[in-house]
CSV table of C-alpha atoms and ligand atoms in Angstrom, one decimal:
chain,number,residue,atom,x,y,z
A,1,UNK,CA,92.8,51.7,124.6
A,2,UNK,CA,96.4,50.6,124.4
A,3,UNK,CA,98.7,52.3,127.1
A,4,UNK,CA,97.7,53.1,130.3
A,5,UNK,CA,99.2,56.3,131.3
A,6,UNK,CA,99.5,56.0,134.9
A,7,UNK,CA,102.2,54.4,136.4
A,8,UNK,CA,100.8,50.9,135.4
A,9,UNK,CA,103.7,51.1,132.5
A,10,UNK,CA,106.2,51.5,135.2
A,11,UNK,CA,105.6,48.7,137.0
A,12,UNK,CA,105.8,46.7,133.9
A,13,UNK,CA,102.3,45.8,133.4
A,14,UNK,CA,102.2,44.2,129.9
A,15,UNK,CA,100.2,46.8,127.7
A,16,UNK,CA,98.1,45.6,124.5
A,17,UNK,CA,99.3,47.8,121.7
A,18,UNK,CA,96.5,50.3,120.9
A,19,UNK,CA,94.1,50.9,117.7
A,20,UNK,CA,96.3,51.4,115.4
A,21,UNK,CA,98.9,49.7,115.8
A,22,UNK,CA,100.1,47.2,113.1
A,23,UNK,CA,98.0,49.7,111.1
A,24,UNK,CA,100.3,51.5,107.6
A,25,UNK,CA,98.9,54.7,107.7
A,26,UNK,CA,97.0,55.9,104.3
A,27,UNK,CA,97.2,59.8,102.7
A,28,UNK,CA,101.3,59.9,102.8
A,29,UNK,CA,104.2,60.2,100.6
A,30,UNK,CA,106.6,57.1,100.4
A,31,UNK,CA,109.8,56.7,99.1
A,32,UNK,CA,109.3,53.8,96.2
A,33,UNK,CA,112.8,53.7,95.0
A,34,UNK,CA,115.9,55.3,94.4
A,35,UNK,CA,115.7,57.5,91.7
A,36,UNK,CA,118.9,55.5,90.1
A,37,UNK,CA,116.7,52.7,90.0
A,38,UNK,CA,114.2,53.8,87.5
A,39,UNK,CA,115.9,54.6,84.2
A,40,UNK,CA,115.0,55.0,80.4
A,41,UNK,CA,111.6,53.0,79.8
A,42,UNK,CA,112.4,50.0,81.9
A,43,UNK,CA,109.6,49.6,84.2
A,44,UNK,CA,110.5,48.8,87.5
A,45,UNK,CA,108.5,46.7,90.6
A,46,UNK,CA,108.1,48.5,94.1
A,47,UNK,CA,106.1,47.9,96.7
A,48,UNK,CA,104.7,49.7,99.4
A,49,UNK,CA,101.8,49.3,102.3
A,50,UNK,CA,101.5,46.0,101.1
A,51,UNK,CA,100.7,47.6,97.4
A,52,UNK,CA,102.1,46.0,94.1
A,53,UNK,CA,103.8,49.0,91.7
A,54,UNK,CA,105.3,49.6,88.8
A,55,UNK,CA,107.1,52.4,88.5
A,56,UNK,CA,108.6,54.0,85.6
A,57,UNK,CA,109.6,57.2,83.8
A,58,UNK,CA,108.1,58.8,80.9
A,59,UNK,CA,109.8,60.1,77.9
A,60,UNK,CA,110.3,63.4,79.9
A,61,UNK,CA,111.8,61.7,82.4
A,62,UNK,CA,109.1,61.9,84.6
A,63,UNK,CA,108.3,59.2,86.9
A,64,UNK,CA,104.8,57.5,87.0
A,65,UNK,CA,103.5,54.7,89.4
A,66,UNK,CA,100.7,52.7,88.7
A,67,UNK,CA,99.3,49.5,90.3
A,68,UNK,CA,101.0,46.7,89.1
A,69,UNK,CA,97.7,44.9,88.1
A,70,UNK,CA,95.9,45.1,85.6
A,71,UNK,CA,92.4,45.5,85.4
A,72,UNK,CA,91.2,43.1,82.8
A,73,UNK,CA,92.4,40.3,84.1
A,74,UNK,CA,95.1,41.0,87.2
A,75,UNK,CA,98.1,40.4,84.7
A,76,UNK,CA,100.9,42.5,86.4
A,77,UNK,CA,101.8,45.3,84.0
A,78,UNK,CA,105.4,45.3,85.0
A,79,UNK,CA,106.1,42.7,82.6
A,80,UNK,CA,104.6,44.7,79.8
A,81,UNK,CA,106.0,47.2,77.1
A,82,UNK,CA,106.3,50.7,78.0
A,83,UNK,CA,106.8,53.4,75.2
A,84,UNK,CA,107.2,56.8,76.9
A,85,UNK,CA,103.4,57.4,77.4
A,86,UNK,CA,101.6,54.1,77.4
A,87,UNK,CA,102.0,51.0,79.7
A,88,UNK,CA,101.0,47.7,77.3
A,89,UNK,CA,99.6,44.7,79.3
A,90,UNK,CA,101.8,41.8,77.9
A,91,UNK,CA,98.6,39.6,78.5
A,92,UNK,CA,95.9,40.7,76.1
A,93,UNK,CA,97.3,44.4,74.9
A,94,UNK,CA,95.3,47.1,76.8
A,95,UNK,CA,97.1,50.1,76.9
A,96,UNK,CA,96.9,52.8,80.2
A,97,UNK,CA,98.2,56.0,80.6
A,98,UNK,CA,101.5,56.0,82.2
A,99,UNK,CA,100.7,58.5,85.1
A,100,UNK,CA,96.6,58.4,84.8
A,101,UNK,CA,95.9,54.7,84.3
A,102,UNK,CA,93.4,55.7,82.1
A,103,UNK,CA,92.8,53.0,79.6
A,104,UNK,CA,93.6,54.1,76.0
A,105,UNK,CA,93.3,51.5,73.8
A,106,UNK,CA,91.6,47.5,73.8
A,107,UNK,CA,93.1,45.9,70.9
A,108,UNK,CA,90.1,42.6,71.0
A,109,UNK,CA,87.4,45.7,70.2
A,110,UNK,CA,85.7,45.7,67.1
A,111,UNK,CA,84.8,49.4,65.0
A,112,UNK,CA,81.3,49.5,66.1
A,113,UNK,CA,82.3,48.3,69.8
A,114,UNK,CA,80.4,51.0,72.1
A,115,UNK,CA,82.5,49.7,75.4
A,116,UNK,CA,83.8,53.0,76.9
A,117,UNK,CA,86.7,51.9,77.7
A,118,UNK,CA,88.3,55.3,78.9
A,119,UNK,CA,86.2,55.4,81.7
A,120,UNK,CA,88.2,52.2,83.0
A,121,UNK,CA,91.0,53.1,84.8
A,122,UNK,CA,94.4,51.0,86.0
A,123,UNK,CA,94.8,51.9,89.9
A,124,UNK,CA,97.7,55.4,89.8
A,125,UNK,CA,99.2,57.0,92.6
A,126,UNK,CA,100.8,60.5,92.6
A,127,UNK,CA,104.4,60.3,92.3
A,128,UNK,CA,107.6,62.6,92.7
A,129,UNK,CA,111.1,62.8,92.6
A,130,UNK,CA,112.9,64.2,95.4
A,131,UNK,CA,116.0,63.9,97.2
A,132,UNK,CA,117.1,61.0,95.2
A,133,UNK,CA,114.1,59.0,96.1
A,134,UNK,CA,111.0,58.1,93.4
A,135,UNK,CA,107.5,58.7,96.8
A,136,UNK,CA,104.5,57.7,95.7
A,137,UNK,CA,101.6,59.4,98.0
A,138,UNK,CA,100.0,56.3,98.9
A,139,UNK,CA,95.9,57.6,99.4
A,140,UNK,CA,94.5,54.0,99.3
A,141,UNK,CA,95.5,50.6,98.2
A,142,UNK,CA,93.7,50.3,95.2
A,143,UNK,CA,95.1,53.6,93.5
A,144,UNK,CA,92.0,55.4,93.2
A,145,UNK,CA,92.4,59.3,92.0
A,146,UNK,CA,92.1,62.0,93.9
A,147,UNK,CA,89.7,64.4,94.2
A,148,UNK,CA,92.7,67.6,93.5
A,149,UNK,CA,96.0,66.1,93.2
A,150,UNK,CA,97.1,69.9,93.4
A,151,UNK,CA,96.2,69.8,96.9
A,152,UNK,CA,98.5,67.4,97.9
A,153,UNK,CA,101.0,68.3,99.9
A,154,UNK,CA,105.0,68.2,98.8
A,155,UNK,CA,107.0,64.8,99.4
A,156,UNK,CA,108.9,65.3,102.3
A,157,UNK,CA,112.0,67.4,101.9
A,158,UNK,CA,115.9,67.0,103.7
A,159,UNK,CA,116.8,70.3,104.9
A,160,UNK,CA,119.6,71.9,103.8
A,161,UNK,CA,121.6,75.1,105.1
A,162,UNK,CA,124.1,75.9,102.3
A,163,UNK,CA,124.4,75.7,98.3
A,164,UNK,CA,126.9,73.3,98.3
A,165,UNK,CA,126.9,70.0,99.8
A,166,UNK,CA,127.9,66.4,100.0
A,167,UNK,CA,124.9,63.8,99.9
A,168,UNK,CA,124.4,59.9,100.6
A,169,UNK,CA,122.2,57.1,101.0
A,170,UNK,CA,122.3,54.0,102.5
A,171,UNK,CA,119.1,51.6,103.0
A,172,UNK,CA,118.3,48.0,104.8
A,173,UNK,CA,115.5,46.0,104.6
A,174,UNK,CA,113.9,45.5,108.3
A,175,UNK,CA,112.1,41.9,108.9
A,176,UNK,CA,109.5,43.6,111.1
A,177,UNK,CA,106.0,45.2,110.8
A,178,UNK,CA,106.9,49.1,110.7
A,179,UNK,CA,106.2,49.9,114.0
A,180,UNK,CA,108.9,47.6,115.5
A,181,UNK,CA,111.2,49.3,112.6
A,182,UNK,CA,109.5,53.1,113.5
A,183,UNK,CA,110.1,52.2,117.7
A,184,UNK,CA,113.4,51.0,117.6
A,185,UNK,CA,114.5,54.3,115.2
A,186,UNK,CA,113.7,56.2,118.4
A,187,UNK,CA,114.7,54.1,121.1
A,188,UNK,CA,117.5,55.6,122.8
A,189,UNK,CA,118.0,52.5,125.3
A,190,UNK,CA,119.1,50.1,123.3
A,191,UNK,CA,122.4,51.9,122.0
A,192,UNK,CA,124.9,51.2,124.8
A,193,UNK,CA,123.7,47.2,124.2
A,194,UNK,CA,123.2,47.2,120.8
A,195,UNK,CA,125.9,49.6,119.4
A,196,UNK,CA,128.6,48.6,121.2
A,197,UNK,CA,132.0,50.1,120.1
A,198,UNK,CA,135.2,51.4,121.6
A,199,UNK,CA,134.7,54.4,119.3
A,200,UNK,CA,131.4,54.9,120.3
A,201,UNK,CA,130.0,54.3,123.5
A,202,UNK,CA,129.8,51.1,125.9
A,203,UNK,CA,127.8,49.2,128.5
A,204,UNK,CA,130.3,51.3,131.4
A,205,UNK,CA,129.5,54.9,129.4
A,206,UNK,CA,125.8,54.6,130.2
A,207,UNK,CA,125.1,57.9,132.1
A,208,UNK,CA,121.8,60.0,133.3
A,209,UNK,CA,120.3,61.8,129.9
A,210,UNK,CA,117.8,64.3,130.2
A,211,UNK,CA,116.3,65.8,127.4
A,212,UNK,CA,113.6,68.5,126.4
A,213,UNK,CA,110.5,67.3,123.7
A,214,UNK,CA,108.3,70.1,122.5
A,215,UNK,CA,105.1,69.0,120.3
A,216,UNK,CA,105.4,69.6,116.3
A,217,UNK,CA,102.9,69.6,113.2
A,218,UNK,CA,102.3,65.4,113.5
A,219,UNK,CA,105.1,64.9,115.5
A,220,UNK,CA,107.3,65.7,118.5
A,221,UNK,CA,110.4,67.5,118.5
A,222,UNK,CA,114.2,67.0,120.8
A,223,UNK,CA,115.0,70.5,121.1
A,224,UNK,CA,117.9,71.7,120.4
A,225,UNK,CA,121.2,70.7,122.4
A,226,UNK,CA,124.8,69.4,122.9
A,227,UNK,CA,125.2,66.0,121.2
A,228,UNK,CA,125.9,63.2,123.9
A,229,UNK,CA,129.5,63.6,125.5
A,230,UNK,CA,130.0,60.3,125.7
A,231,UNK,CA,130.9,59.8,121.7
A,232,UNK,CA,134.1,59.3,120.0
A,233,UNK,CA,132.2,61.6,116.4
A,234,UNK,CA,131.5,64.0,117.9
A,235,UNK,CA,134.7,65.1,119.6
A,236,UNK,CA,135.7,64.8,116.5
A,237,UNK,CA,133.5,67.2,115.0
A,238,UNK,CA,134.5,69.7,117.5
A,239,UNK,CA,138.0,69.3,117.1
A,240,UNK,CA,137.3,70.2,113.4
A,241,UNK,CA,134.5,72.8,113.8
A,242,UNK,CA,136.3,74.2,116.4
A,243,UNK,CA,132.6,75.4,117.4
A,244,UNK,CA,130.4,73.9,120.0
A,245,UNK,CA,128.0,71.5,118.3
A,246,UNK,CA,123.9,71.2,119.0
A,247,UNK,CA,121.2,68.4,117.7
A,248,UNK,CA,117.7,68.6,116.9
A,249,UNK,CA,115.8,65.3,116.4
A,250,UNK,CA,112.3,65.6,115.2
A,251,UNK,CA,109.9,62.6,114.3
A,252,UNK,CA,107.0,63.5,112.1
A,253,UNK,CA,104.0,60.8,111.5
A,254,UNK,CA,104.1,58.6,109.5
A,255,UNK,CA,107.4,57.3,109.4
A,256,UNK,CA,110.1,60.2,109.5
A,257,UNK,CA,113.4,60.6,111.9
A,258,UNK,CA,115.3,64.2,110.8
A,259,UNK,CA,118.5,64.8,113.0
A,260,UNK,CA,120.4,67.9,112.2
A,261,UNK,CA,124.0,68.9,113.8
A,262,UNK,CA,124.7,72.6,113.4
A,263,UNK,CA,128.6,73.3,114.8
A,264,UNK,CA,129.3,77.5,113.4
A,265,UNK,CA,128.7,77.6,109.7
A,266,UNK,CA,128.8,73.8,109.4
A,267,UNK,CA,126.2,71.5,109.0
A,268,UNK,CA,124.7,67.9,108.6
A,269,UNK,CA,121.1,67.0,107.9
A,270,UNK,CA,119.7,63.5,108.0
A,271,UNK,CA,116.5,61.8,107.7
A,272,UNK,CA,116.0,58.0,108.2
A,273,UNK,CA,112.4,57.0,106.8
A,274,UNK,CA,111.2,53.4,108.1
A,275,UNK,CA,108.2,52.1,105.2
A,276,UNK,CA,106.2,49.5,104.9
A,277,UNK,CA,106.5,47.4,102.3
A,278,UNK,CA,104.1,44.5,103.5
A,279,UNK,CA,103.0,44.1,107.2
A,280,UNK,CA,105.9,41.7,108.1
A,281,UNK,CA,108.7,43.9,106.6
A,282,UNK,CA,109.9,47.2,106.3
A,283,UNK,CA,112.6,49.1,104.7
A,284,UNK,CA,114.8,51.7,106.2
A,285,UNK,CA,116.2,54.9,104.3
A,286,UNK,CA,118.6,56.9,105.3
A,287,UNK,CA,119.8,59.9,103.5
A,288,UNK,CA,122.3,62.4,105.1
A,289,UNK,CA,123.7,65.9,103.3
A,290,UNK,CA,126.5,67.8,105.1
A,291,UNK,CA,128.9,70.6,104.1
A,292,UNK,CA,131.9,69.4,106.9
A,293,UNK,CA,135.1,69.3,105.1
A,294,UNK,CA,133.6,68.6,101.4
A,295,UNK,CA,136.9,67.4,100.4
A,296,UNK,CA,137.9,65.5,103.1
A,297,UNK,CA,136.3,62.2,103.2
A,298,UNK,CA,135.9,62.1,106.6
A,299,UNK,CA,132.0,62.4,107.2
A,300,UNK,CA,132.0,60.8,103.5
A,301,UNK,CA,133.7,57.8,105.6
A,302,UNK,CA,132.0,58.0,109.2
A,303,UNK,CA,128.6,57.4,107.0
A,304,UNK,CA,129.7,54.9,104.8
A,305,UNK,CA,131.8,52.9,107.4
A,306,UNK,CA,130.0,53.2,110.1
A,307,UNK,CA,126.7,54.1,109.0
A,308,UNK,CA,126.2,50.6,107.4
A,309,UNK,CA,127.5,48.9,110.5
A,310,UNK,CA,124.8,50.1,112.5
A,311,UNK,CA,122.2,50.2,110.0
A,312,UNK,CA,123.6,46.1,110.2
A,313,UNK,CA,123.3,45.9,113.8
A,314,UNK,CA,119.7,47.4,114.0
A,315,UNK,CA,119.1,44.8,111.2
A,316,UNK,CA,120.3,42.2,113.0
A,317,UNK,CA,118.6,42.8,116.2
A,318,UNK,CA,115.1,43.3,114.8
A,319,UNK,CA,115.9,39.5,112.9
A,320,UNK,CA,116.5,38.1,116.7
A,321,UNK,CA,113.4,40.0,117.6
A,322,UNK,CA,111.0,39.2,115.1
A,323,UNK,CA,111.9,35.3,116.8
A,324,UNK,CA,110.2,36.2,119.9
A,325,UNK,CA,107.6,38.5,118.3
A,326,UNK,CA,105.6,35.2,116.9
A,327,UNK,CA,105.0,34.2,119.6
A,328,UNK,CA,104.1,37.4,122.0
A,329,UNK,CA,102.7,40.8,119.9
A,330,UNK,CA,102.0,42.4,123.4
A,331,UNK,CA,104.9,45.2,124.6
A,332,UNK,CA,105.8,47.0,127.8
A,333,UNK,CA,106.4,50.3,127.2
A,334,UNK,CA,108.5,51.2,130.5
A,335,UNK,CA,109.4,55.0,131.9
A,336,UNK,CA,110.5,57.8,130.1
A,337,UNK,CA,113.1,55.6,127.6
A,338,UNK,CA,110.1,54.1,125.9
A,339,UNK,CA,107.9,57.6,126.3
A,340,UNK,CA,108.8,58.7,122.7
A,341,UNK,CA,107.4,54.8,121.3
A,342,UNK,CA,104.3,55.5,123.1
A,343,UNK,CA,103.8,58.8,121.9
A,344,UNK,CA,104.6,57.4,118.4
A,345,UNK,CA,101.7,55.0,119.3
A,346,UNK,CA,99.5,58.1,120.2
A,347,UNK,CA,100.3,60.4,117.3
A,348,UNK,CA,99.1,57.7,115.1
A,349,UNK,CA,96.0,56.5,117.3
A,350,UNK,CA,95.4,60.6,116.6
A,351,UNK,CA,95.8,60.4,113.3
A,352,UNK,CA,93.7,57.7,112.3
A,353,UNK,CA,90.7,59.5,114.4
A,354,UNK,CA,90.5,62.6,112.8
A,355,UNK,CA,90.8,60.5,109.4
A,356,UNK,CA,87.5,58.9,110.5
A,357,UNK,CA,85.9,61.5,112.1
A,358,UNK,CA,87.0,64.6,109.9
A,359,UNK,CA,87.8,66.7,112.8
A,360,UNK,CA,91.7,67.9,113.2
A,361,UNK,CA,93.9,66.2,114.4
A,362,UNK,CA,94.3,66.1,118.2
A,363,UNK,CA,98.0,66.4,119.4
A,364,UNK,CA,99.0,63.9,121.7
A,365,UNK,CA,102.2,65.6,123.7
A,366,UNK,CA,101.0,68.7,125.3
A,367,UNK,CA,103.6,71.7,125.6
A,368,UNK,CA,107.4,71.3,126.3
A,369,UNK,CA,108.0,68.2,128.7
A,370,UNK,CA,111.6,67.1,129.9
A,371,UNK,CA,112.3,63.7,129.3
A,372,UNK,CA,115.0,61.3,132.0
A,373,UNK,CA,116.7,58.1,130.9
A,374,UNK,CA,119.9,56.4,131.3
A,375,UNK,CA,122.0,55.2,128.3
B,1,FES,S1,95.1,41.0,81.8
B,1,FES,FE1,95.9,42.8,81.0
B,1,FES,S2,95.1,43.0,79.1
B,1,FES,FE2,94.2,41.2,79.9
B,2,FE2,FE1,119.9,51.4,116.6
């Protein structure tokens, strides 16, 4: 067991991370790549949970993900020819099936070969296209089909609130296993240190927070309330809205931060996804859509000013952390500022137990709890 939950933690007892933990969690959708990143029949290298891909489009511009290796010989297939249906190992010619990996043809075979070959298969993973991103449901490393692929639940989907609305992406690459990337997404201590601007908040604007959770399908929810005071945005988005502003943060397993800000008819909706690409590094998404002042560049410019600058401090951070973390993987988890990392920690332990045992899944956070930190 990883966390104690007596007050051991807030005394600063060093805890062992759980079971579970440095575990990428299997049976969920990833975002492989921007969807600008995969056009016409180039095929295109991803990689996520530690999983080679190569990902691609086929002549109806649908996208495709298969293993990047092939199975005759391990030749990545990335560097082969693609022509809207088939993926052509550049090493000895076997052909695939661009979304089934089904083998189609074996060029060395003679006529009266009997090989089956379309019972060998090239490792696939169901892929879709959705909010810009390419996600891959990632069920098990080597690509194995599915049982009913019509079963599978939809990629993960930004919420909107209106028809019309402004949209953008930013991403970083995090030198960290995802749990350091997933923990410091929802670490609301590190901020005043860490994020340090006159525009934004300071060591001296540190105040008491309290905040409400509530439990959600595979995650836990901030309820809904008045963004911080102490923040230069949003005054701003008050002065504009000219309506008082609420937030709702929710975290969903495996990897998924949603913040919206409702002010009157306005709106913005974010989600920041944290993925592992191998154990020692992970990449951050964010995508925000908002409807504030479409022509006005201003959220246009918060996001891609000041959106980058933290994504850069974050970054920077987990570099100077991932120094100390060679030599010391243990963590103390401390109060009520680190409560929503060890229900993170929870959530997952929960998850990977009802994946072994077949039961449901047992929620961690039990009914509405108020939560007290400083920052
Ligand atoms: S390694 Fe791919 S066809 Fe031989
Ligand atoms: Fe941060």
């Amino acid at each position: 067991m990883y966390y104690d939950s007596r007050p051991l933690m807030s005394e600063g007892t060093p805890a062992k991370p759980a079971d579970g933990s440095g575990e990428m969690l299997w049976g969920f959708w990833y975002p492989a790549l921007r969807s600008d990143q995969v056009r016409g029949r180039r095929l295109r290298r991803a990689r996520l949970l530690d999983v080679p891909l190569v990902v691609g489009r086929d002549s109806s511009e649908k996208p495709f993900a298969l293993r990047d290796i092939c199975p005759h010989r391990a030749f990545p297939l990335s560097y082969g020819r693609f022509d809207g249906g088939l993926v052509e190992c550049a090493y000895h010619g076997w052909q695939f099936d661009a979304h089934t990996g089904q083998c189609r043809h074996i060029p060395s075979l003679t006529s009266d070969s009997t090989l089956k070959y379309e019972r060998i298969y090239a490792g696939s993973f169901p892929c879709q296209e959705r909010d810009g991103y390419i996600w891959a449901f990632m069920a098990n490393a080597e690509g194995r089909a599915l049982q009913a692929t019509d079963a599978l639940p939809p990629p993960p989907e930004l919420p909107t609130f209106s028809p019309h609305y402004r949209i953008a992406h930013l991403a970083a690459d995090l030198p960290c296993s995802v749990d350091h990337g997933i923990i410091g997404l929802m670490d609301p201590a590190h901020g005043p240190f860490v994020h340090q601007a006159w525009w934004w908040r300071s060591r001296r604007s540190i105040r008491d927070k309290a905040k409400q959770f509530e439990p959600i399908p595979n995650g836990f929810r901030m309820s809904p309330h008045a963004p911080s005071a102490n923040s230069a945005p949003y005054k701003l988005l008050k002065l504009i809205t000219g309506a008082p502003a609420t937030t709702t943060i929710d975290f969903v397993l495996p990897n998924q931060r949603f913040e919206q800000i409702r002010a009157g008819r306005y709106w913005l909706s974010s989600r920041t996804t944290v993925t592992p690409i191998r154990r020692d590094l992970c990449r951050l998404d964010f995508v925000a859509a908002w409807n504030i002042l479409p022509w006005f560049p201003m959220v246009s410019l918060i996001l891609h000013v000041l959106g980058p600058r933290f994504i850069q401090q974050d970054r920077e951070v987990i570099e100077k952390q991932s120094l100390g973390l060679q030599h010391e993987d243990r963590m103390m988890l401390v109060d009520d500022a680190d409560r929503q990392a060890r229900w993170y920690f929870e959530l997952k332990a929960c998850y990977l137990e009802s994946q072994r045992t077949g039961q449901p899944m047992r929620h961690p956070v039990a009914g509405p709890v108020t939560l007290r930190w400083r920052s």
